[in-house]
Short mmCIF file of C-alpha atoms in Angstrom, two decimals:
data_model
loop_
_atom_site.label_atom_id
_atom_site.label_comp_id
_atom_site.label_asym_id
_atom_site.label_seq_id
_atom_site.Cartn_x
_atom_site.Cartn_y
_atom_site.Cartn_z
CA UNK A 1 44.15 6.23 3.71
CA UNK A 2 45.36 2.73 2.07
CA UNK A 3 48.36 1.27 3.78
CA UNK A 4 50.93 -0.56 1.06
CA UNK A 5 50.33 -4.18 0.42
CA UNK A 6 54.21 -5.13 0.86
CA UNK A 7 57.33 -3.49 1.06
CA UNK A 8 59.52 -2.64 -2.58
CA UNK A 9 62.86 -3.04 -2.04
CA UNK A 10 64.60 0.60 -2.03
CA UNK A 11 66.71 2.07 -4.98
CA UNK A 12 69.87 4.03 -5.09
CA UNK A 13 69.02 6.87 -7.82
CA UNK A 14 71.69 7.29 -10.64
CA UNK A 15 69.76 9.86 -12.80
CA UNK A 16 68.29 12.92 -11.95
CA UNK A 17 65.04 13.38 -10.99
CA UNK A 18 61.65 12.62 -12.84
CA UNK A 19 59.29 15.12 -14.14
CA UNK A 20 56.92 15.80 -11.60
CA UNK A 21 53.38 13.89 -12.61
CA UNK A 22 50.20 15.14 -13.20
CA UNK A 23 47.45 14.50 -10.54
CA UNK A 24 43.86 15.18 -11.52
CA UNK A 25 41.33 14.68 -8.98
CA UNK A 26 38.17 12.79 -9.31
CA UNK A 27 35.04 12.37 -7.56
CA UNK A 28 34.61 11.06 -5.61
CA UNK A 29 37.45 10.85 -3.11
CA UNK A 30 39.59 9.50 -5.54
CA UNK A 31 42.17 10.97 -7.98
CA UNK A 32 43.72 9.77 -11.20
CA UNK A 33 47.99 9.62 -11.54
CA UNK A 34 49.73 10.38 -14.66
CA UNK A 35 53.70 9.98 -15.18
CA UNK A 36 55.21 11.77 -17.64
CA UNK A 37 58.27 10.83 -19.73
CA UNK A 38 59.81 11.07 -23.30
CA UNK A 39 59.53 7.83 -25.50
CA UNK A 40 63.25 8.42 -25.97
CA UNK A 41 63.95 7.73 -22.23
CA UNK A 42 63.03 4.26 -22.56
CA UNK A 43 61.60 3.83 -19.14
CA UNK A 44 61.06 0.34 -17.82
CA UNK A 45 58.97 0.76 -14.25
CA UNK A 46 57.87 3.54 -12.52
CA UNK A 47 56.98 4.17 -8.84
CA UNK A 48 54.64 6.07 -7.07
CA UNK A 49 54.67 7.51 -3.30
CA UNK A 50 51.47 9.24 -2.01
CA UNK A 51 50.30 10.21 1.47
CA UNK A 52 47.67 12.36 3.15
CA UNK A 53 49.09 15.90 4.63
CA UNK A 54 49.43 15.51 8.81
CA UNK A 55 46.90 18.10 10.06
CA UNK A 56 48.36 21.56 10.68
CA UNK A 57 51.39 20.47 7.97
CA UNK A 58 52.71 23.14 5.71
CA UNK A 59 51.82 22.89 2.16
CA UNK A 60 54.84 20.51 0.90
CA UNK A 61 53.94 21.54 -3.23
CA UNK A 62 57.23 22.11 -4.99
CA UNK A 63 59.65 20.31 -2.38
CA UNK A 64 62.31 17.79 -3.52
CA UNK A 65 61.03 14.42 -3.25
CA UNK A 66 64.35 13.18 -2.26
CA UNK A 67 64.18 14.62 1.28
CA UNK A 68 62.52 12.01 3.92
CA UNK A 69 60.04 13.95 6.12
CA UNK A 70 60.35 10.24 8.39
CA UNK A 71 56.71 10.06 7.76
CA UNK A 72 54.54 6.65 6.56
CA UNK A 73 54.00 7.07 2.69
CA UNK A 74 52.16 4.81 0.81
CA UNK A 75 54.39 3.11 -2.53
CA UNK A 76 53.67 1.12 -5.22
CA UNK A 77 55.38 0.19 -8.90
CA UNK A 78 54.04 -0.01 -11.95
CA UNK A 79 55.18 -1.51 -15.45
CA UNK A 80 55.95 1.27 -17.99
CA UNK A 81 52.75 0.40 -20.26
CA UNK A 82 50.36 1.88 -17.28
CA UNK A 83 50.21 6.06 -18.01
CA UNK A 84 47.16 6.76 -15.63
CA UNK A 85 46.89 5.42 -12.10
CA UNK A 86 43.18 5.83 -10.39
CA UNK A 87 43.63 6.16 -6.96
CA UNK A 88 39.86 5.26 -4.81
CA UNK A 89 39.22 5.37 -1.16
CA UNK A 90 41.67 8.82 -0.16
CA UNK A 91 39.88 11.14 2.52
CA UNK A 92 38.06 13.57 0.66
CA UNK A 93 38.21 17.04 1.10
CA UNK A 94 41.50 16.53 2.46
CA UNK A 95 45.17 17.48 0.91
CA UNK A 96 46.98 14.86 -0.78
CA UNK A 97 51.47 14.63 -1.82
CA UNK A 98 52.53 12.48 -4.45
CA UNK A 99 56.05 12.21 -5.92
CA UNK A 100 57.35 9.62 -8.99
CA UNK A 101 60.21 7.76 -9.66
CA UNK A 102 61.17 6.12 -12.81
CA UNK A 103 63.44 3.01 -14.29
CA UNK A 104 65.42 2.88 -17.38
CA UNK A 105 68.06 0.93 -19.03
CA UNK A 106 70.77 2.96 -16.82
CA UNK A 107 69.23 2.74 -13.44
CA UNK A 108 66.44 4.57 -11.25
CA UNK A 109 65.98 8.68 -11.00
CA UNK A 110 65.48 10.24 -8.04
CA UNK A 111 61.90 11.17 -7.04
CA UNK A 112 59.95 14.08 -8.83
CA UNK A 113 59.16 17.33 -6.69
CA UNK A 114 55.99 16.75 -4.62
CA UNK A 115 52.82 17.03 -6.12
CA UNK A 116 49.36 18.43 -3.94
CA UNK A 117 46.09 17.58 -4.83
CA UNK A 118 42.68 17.30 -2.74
CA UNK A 119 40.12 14.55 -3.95
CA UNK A 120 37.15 16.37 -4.13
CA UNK A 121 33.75 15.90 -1.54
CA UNK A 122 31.49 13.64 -3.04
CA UNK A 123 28.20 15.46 -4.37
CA UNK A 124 24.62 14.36 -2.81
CA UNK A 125 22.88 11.48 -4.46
CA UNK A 126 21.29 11.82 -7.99
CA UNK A 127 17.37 11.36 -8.55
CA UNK A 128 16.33 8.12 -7.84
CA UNK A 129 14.90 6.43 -11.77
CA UNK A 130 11.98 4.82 -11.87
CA UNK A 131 9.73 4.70 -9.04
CA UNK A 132 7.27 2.50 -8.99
CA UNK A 133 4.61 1.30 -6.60
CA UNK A 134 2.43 -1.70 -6.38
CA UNK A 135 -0.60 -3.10 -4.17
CA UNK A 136 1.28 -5.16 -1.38
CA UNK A 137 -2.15 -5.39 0.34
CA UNK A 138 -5.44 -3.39 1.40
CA UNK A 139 -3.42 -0.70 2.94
CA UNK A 140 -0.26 -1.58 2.11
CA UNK A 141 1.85 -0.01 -0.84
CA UNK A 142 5.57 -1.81 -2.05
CA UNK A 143 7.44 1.68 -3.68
CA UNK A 144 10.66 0.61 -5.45
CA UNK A 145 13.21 2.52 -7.17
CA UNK A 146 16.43 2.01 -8.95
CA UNK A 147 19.47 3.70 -6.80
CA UNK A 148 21.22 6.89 -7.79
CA UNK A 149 23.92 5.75 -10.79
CA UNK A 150 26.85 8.13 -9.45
CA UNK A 151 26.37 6.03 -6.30
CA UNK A 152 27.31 2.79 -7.65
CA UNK A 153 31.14 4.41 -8.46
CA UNK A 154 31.11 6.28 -5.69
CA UNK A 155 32.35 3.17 -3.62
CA UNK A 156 32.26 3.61 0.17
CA UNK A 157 32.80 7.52 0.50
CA UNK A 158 29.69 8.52 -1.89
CA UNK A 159 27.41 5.63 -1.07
CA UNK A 160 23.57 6.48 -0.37
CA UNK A 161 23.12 5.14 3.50
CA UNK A 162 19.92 6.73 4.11
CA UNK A 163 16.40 7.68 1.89
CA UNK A 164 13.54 9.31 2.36
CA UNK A 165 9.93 8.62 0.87
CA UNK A 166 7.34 10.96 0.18
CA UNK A 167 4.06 9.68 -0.16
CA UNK A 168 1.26 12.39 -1.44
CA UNK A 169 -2.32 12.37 -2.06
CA UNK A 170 -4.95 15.41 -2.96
CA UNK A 171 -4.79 16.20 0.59
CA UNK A 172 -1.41 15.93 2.39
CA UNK A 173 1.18 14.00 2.39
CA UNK A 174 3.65 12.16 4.63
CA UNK A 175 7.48 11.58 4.51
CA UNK A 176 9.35 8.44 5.83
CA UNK A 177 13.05 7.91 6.70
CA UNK A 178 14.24 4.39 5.42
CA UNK A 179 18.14 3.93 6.62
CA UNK A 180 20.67 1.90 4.63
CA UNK A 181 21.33 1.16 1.20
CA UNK A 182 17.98 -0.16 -0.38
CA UNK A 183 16.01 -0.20 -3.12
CA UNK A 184 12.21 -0.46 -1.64
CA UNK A 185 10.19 0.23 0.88
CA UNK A 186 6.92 -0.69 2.16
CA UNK A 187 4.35 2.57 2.90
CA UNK A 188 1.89 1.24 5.41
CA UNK A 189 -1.17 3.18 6.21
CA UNK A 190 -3.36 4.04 3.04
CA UNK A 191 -6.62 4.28 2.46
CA UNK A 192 -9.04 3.00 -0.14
CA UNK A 193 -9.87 4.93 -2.83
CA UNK A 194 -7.07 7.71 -2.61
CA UNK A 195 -4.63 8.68 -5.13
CA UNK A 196 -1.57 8.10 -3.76
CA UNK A 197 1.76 8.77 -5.52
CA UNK A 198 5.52 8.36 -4.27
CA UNK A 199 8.92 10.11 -4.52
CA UNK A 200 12.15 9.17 -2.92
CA UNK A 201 15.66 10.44 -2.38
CA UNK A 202 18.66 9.10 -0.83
CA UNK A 203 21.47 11.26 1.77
CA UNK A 204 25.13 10.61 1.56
CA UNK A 205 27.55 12.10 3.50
CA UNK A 206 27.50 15.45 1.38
CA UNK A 207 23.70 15.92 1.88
CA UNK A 208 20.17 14.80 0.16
CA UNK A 209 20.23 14.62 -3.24
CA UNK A 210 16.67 15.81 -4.91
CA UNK A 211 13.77 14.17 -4.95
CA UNK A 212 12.35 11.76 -7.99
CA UNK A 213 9.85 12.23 -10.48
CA UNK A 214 6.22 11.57 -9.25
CA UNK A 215 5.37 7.68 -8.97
CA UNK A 216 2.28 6.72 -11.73
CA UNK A 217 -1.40 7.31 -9.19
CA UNK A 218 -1.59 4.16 -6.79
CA UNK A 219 -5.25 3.09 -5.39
CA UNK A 220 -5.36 0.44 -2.89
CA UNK A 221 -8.34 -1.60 -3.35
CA UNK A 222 -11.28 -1.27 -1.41
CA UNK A 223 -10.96 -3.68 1.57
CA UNK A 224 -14.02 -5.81 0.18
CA UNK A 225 -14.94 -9.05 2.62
CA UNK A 226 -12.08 -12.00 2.94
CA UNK A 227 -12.91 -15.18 0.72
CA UNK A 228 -15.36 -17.43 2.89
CA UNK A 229 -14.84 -20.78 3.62
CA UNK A 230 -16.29 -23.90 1.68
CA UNK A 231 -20.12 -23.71 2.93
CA UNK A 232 -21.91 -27.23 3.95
CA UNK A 233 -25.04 -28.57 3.12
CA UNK A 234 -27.62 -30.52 5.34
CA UNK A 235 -31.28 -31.81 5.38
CA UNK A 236 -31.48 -32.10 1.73
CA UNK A 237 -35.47 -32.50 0.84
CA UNK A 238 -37.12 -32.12 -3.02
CA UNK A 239 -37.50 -28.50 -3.08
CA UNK A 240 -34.86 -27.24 0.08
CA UNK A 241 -31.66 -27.51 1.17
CA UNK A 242 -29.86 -25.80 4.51
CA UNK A 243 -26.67 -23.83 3.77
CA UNK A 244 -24.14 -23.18 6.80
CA UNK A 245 -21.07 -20.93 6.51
CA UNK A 246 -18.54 -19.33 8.54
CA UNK A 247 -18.00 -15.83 8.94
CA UNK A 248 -15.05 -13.90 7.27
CA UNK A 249 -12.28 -12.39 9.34
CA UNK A 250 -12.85 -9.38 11.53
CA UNK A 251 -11.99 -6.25 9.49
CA UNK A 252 -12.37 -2.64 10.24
CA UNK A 253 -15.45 -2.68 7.47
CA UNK A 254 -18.68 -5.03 8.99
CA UNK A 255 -20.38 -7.19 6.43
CA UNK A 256 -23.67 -5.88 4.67
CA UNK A 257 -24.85 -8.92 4.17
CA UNK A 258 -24.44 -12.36 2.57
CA UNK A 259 -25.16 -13.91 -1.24
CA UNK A 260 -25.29 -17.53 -2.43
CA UNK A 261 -25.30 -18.96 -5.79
CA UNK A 262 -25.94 -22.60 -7.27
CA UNK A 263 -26.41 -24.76 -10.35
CA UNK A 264 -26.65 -27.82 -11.09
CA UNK A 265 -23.63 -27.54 -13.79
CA UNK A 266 -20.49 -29.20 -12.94
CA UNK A 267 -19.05 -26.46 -12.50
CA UNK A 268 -19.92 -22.67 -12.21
CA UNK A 269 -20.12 -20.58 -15.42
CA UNK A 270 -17.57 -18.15 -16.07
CA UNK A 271 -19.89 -14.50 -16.76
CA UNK A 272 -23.15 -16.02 -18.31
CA UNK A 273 -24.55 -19.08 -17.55
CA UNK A 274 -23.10 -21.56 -20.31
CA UNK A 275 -25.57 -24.08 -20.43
CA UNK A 276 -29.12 -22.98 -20.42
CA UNK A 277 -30.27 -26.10 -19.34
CA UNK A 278 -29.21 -26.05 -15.72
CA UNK A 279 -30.50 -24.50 -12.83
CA UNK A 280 -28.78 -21.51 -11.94
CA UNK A 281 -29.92 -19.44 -9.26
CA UNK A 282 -28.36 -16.30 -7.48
CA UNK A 283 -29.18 -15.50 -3.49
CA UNK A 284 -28.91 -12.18 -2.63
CA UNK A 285 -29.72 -9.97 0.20
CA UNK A 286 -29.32 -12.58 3.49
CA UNK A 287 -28.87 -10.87 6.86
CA UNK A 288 -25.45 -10.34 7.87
CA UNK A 289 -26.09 -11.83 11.39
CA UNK A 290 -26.95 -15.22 9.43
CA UNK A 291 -24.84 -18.42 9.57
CA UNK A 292 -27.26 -20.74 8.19
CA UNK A 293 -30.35 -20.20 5.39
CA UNK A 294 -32.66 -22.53 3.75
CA UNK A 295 -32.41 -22.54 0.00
CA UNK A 296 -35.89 -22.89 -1.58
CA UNK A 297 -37.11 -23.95 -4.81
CA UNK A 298 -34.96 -26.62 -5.86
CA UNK A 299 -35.48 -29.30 -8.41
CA UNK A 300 -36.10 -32.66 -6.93
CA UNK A 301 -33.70 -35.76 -8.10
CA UNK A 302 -30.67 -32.91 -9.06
CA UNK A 303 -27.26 -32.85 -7.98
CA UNK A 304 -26.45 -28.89 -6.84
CA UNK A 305 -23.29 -27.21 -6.25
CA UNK A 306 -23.29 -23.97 -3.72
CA UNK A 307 -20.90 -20.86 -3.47
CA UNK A 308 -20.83 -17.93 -0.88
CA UNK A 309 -19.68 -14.89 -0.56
CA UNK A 310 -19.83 -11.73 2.00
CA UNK A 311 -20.57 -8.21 1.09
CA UNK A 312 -20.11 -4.70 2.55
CA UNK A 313 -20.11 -1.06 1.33
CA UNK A 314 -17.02 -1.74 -0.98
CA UNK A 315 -18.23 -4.38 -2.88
CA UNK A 316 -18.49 -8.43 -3.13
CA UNK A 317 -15.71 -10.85 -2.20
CA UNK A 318 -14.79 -13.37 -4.15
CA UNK A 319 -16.97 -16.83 -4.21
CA UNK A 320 -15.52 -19.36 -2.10
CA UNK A 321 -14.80 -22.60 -3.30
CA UNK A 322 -17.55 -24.81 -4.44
CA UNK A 323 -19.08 -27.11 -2.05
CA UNK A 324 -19.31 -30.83 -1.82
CA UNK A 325 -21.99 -31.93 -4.58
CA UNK A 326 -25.50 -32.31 -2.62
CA UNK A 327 -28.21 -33.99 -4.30
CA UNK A 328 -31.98 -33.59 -3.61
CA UNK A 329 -34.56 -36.27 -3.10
CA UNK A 330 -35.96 -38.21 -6.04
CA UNK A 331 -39.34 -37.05 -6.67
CA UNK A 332 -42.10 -39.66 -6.94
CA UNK A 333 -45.76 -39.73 -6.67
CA UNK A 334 -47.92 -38.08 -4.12
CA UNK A 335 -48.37 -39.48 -0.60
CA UNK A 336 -51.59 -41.39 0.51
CA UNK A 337 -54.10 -38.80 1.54
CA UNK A 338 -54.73 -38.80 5.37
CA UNK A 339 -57.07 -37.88 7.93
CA UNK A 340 -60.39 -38.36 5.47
CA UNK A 341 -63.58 -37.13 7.32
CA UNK A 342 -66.68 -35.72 6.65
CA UNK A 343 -67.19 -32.72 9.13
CA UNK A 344 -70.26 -31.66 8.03
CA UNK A 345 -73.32 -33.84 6.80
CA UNK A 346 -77.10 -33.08 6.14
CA UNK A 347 -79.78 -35.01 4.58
CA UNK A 348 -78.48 -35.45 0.63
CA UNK A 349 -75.42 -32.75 0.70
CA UNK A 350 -71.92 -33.83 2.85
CA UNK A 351 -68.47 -31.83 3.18
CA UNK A 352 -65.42 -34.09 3.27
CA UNK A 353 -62.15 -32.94 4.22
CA UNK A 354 -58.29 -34.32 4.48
CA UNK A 355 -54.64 -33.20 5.05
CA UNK A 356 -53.01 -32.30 1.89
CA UNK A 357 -50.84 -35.20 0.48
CA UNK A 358 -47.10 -34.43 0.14
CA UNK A 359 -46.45 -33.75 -3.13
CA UNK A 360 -42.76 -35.79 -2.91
CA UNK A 361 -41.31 -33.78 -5.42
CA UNK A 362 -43.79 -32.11 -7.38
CA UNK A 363 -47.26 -30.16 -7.59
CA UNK A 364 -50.08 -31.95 -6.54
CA UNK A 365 -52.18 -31.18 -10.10
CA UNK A 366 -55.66 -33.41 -9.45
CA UNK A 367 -57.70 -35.89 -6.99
CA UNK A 368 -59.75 -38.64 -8.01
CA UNK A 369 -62.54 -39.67 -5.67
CA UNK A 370 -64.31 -43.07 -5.44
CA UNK A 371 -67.38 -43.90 -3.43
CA UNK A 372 -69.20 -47.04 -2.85
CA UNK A 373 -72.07 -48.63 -1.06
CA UNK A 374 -70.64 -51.74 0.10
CA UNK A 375 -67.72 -51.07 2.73
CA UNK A 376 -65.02 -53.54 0.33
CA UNK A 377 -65.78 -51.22 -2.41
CA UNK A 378 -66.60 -53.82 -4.58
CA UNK A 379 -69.39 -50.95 -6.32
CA UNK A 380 -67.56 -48.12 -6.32
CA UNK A 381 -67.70 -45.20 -8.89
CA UNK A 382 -64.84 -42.37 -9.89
CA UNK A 383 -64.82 -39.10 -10.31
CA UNK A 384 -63.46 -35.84 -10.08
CA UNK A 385 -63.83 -33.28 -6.90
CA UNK A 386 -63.67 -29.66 -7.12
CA UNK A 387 -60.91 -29.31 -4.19
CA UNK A 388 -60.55 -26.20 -2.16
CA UNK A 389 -57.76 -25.35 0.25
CA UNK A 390 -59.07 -23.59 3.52
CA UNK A 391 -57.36 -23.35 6.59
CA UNK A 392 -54.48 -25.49 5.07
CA UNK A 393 -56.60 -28.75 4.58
CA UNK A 394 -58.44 -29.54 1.35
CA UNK A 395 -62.28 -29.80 1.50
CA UNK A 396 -64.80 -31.18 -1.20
CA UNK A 397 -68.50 -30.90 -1.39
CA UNK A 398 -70.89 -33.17 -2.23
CA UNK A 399 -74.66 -32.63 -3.40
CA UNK A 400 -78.04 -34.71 -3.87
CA UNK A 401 -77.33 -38.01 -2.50
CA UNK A 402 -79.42 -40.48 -1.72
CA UNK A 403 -80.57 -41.48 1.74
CA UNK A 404 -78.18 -44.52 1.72
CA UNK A 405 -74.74 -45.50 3.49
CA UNK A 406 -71.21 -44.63 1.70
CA UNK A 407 -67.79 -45.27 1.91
CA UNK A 408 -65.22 -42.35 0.10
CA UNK A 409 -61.50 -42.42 -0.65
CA UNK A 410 -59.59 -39.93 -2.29
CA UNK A 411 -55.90 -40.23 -4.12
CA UNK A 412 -53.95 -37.01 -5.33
CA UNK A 413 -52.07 -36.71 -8.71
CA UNK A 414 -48.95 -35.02 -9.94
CA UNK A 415 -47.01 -35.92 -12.92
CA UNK A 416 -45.17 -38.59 -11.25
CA UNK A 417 -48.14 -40.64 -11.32
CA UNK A 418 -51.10 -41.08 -8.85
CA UNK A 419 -50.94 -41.45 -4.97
CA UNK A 420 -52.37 -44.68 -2.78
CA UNK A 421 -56.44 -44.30 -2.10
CA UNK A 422 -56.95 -43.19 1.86
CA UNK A 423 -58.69 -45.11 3.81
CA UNK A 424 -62.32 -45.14 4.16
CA UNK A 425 -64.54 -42.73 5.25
CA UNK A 426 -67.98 -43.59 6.47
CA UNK A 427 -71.18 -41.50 6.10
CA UNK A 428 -74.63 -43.22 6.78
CA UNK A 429 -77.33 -40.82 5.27
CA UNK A 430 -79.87 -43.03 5.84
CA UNK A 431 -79.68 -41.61 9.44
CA UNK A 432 -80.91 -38.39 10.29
CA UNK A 433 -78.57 -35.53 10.67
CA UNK A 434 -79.51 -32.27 11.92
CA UNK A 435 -77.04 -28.81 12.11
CA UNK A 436 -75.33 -28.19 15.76
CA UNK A 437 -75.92 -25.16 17.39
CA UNK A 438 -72.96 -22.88 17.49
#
């Protein structure tokens, strides 16, 4: 119960007393004070003593308010132009006296027969309006709601200090106790793929009020793979490059395996590739136990940008961010031929062989052969061998030559331009040869 503020200064009463007022109660522990008096009587203040009943005291309805029961009331005055006095905070449930007083031109009345009245029990809380739930993370939900209204006027005695929230899904569903005055909540737990929705209510001291309408159907996403680091590029050659990554966080889902992607745009293409003119490639399908893989077929002399992402049975992550630009080798003409021999030679028919050049870029598309029969070359002749590959080195035959001494070289073409002649080989015909045994 409200003490007063300050003492009023007493009165001596020179009129009889006031009509006794009329005391409505309101929820919730509160009541609203009316005075009653004629226009005629001209009334200047009025005055107002209240107190809770002492427990086990006799109903004091209809006593004279002039007696003094020596017990603490609470007073206050008003000016004459306030009719209705709300009165918050009383003890609900619990009997209430009031008597009135009143001021005009020819002095104060006595006070008003005593008046009972018991501010009603607040009622439980209303339904919570307009629940609403949101993805706070893979199994997280955020479920907010607006309060009950009646507990906004409600002030202390009605106030909701607890809630409870029901989450429910096609098969079960769990409910949470939340204390104090709040407006959200965060429902831990969930799993992908599940409808989920959410109801709360909130307890005062009269009880739980009922529950909200159903929350709108709430999926968490599927916990796909965390966004990878940058990836880095090393030993750069024409056609390869070696891409190293790190692995995403541990997660209660394993990675599937691992995809790649680069152009050599600026920038990645948002959907379809943009410009038709660069290289863009998609890598899909590497081992999850991979931290490193060699990207083939590249274009030689191209600046390349790389992205990576993980994958499991949910789906993709997102790319990571684009690496540092990485550009491969200029491509140029083929390497001098090495290694020229002649493995096999009879009387007029000779098998030459070499390592393949390196192609530096691009396909090795033709050889040119020169022989001679001086060893500066100064007589040689061109033309062009029918080259096999077998056993990973290129071979050549040649027919119907004369019993004579000659000196090859070969060079190896690609659209670049032509390689440097290999050295020599030497093959004397003129001397006899004759087939090994195996």
């Amino acid at each position: 119960m409200a003490s007063p503020t300050r003492s009023l200064e007493p009165f001596d009463p020179v009129l009889s007393a006031a009509a006794e007022p009329v005391v409505l109660p309101v929820p919730a522990g509160a009541v609203k004070v009316l005075p009653r008096w004629a226009e005629e009587d001209q009334v200047r203040r009025w005055r107002l003593k209240y107190r809770q009943q002492e427990q086990g005291e006799t109903d004091r309805s209809g006593e004279e308010g002039s007696l003094d029961d020596g017990l603490a009331w609470v007073e206050v005055e008003l000016r004459s132009f306030t009719r209705e006095l709300p009165l918050v905070g009383l003890q609900h449930g619990e009997p209430h006296i009031f008597k009135v007083a009143v001021e005009t031109p020819h002095g104060w009345s006595d006070w008003s027969t005593v008046v009972s009245c018991i501010p009603p029990s607040p009622l439980p809380p209303g339904k919570c309006a307009a629940v609403l739930a949101s993805v706070h993370d893979d199994t997280t939900a955020l479920v907010a709601w607006t309060r009950p209204i009646d507990c906004a006027a409600a002030v202390n005695i009605g106030e909701v200090g607890c809630y409870r929230v029901l989450t429910s899904w096609p098969n079960g569903q769990r409910e949470e106790m939340v204390e104090g005055d709040i407006d959200h909540h965060f429902v831990t737990g969930l799993e992908c793929l599940t409808d989920y929705r959410f109801q709360v209510s909130g307890e005062n001291c009269s009880g739980w009020g009922e529950y909200s309408d159903l929350s709108p159907v709430l999926q968490v996403p599927p916990p796909v793979p965390h966004r990878l680091q940058q990836p880095t590029l090393r030993r750069a050659t024409h056609h390869t490059a070696v891409i190293q990554w790190q692995h995403p966080q541990s997660s209660g889902v394993p990675v599937d395996s691992f995809g790649f992607r680069y152009t050599t745009a600026e920038a990645f293409p948002e959907g379809k590739v943009a410009n038709p003119a660069a290289h863009y490639v998609e890598v899909t399908d590497v081992p999850s136990n991979a931290s490193q893989f060699v990207i083939q077929n590249l274009r030689p002399g191209q600046q390349y940008i790389f992205q990576v992402r993980a994958l499991n049975k949910f789906g993709k992550g997102v790319w990571s961010d684009t690496s540092i630009p990485t550009r491969t080798l200029e491509g140029k003409a083929p390497s001098k031929i090495s290694s020229l021999a002649a493995p096999n030679i009879y009387r007029s028919f000779i098998t030459l062989q070499w390592t393949p050049a390196e192609e530096n870029g691009y396909e090795v598309t033709s050889h040119l052969m020169r022989y001679a029969n001086k060893e500066d070359m100064s007589d040689a002749q061109e033309m062009v061998p029918i080259v096999v590959n077998k056993g990973g080195l290129d071979q050549c035959e040649l027919r119907h030559l004369k019993k004579s001494a000659y000196w090859f070289q070969i060079a190896a073409f690609n659209e670049v331009g032509r390689s440097g002649w290999s050295d020599p080989c030497h093959v004397n015909l003129s001397v006899e040869h004759r087939l090994e045994d195996a």
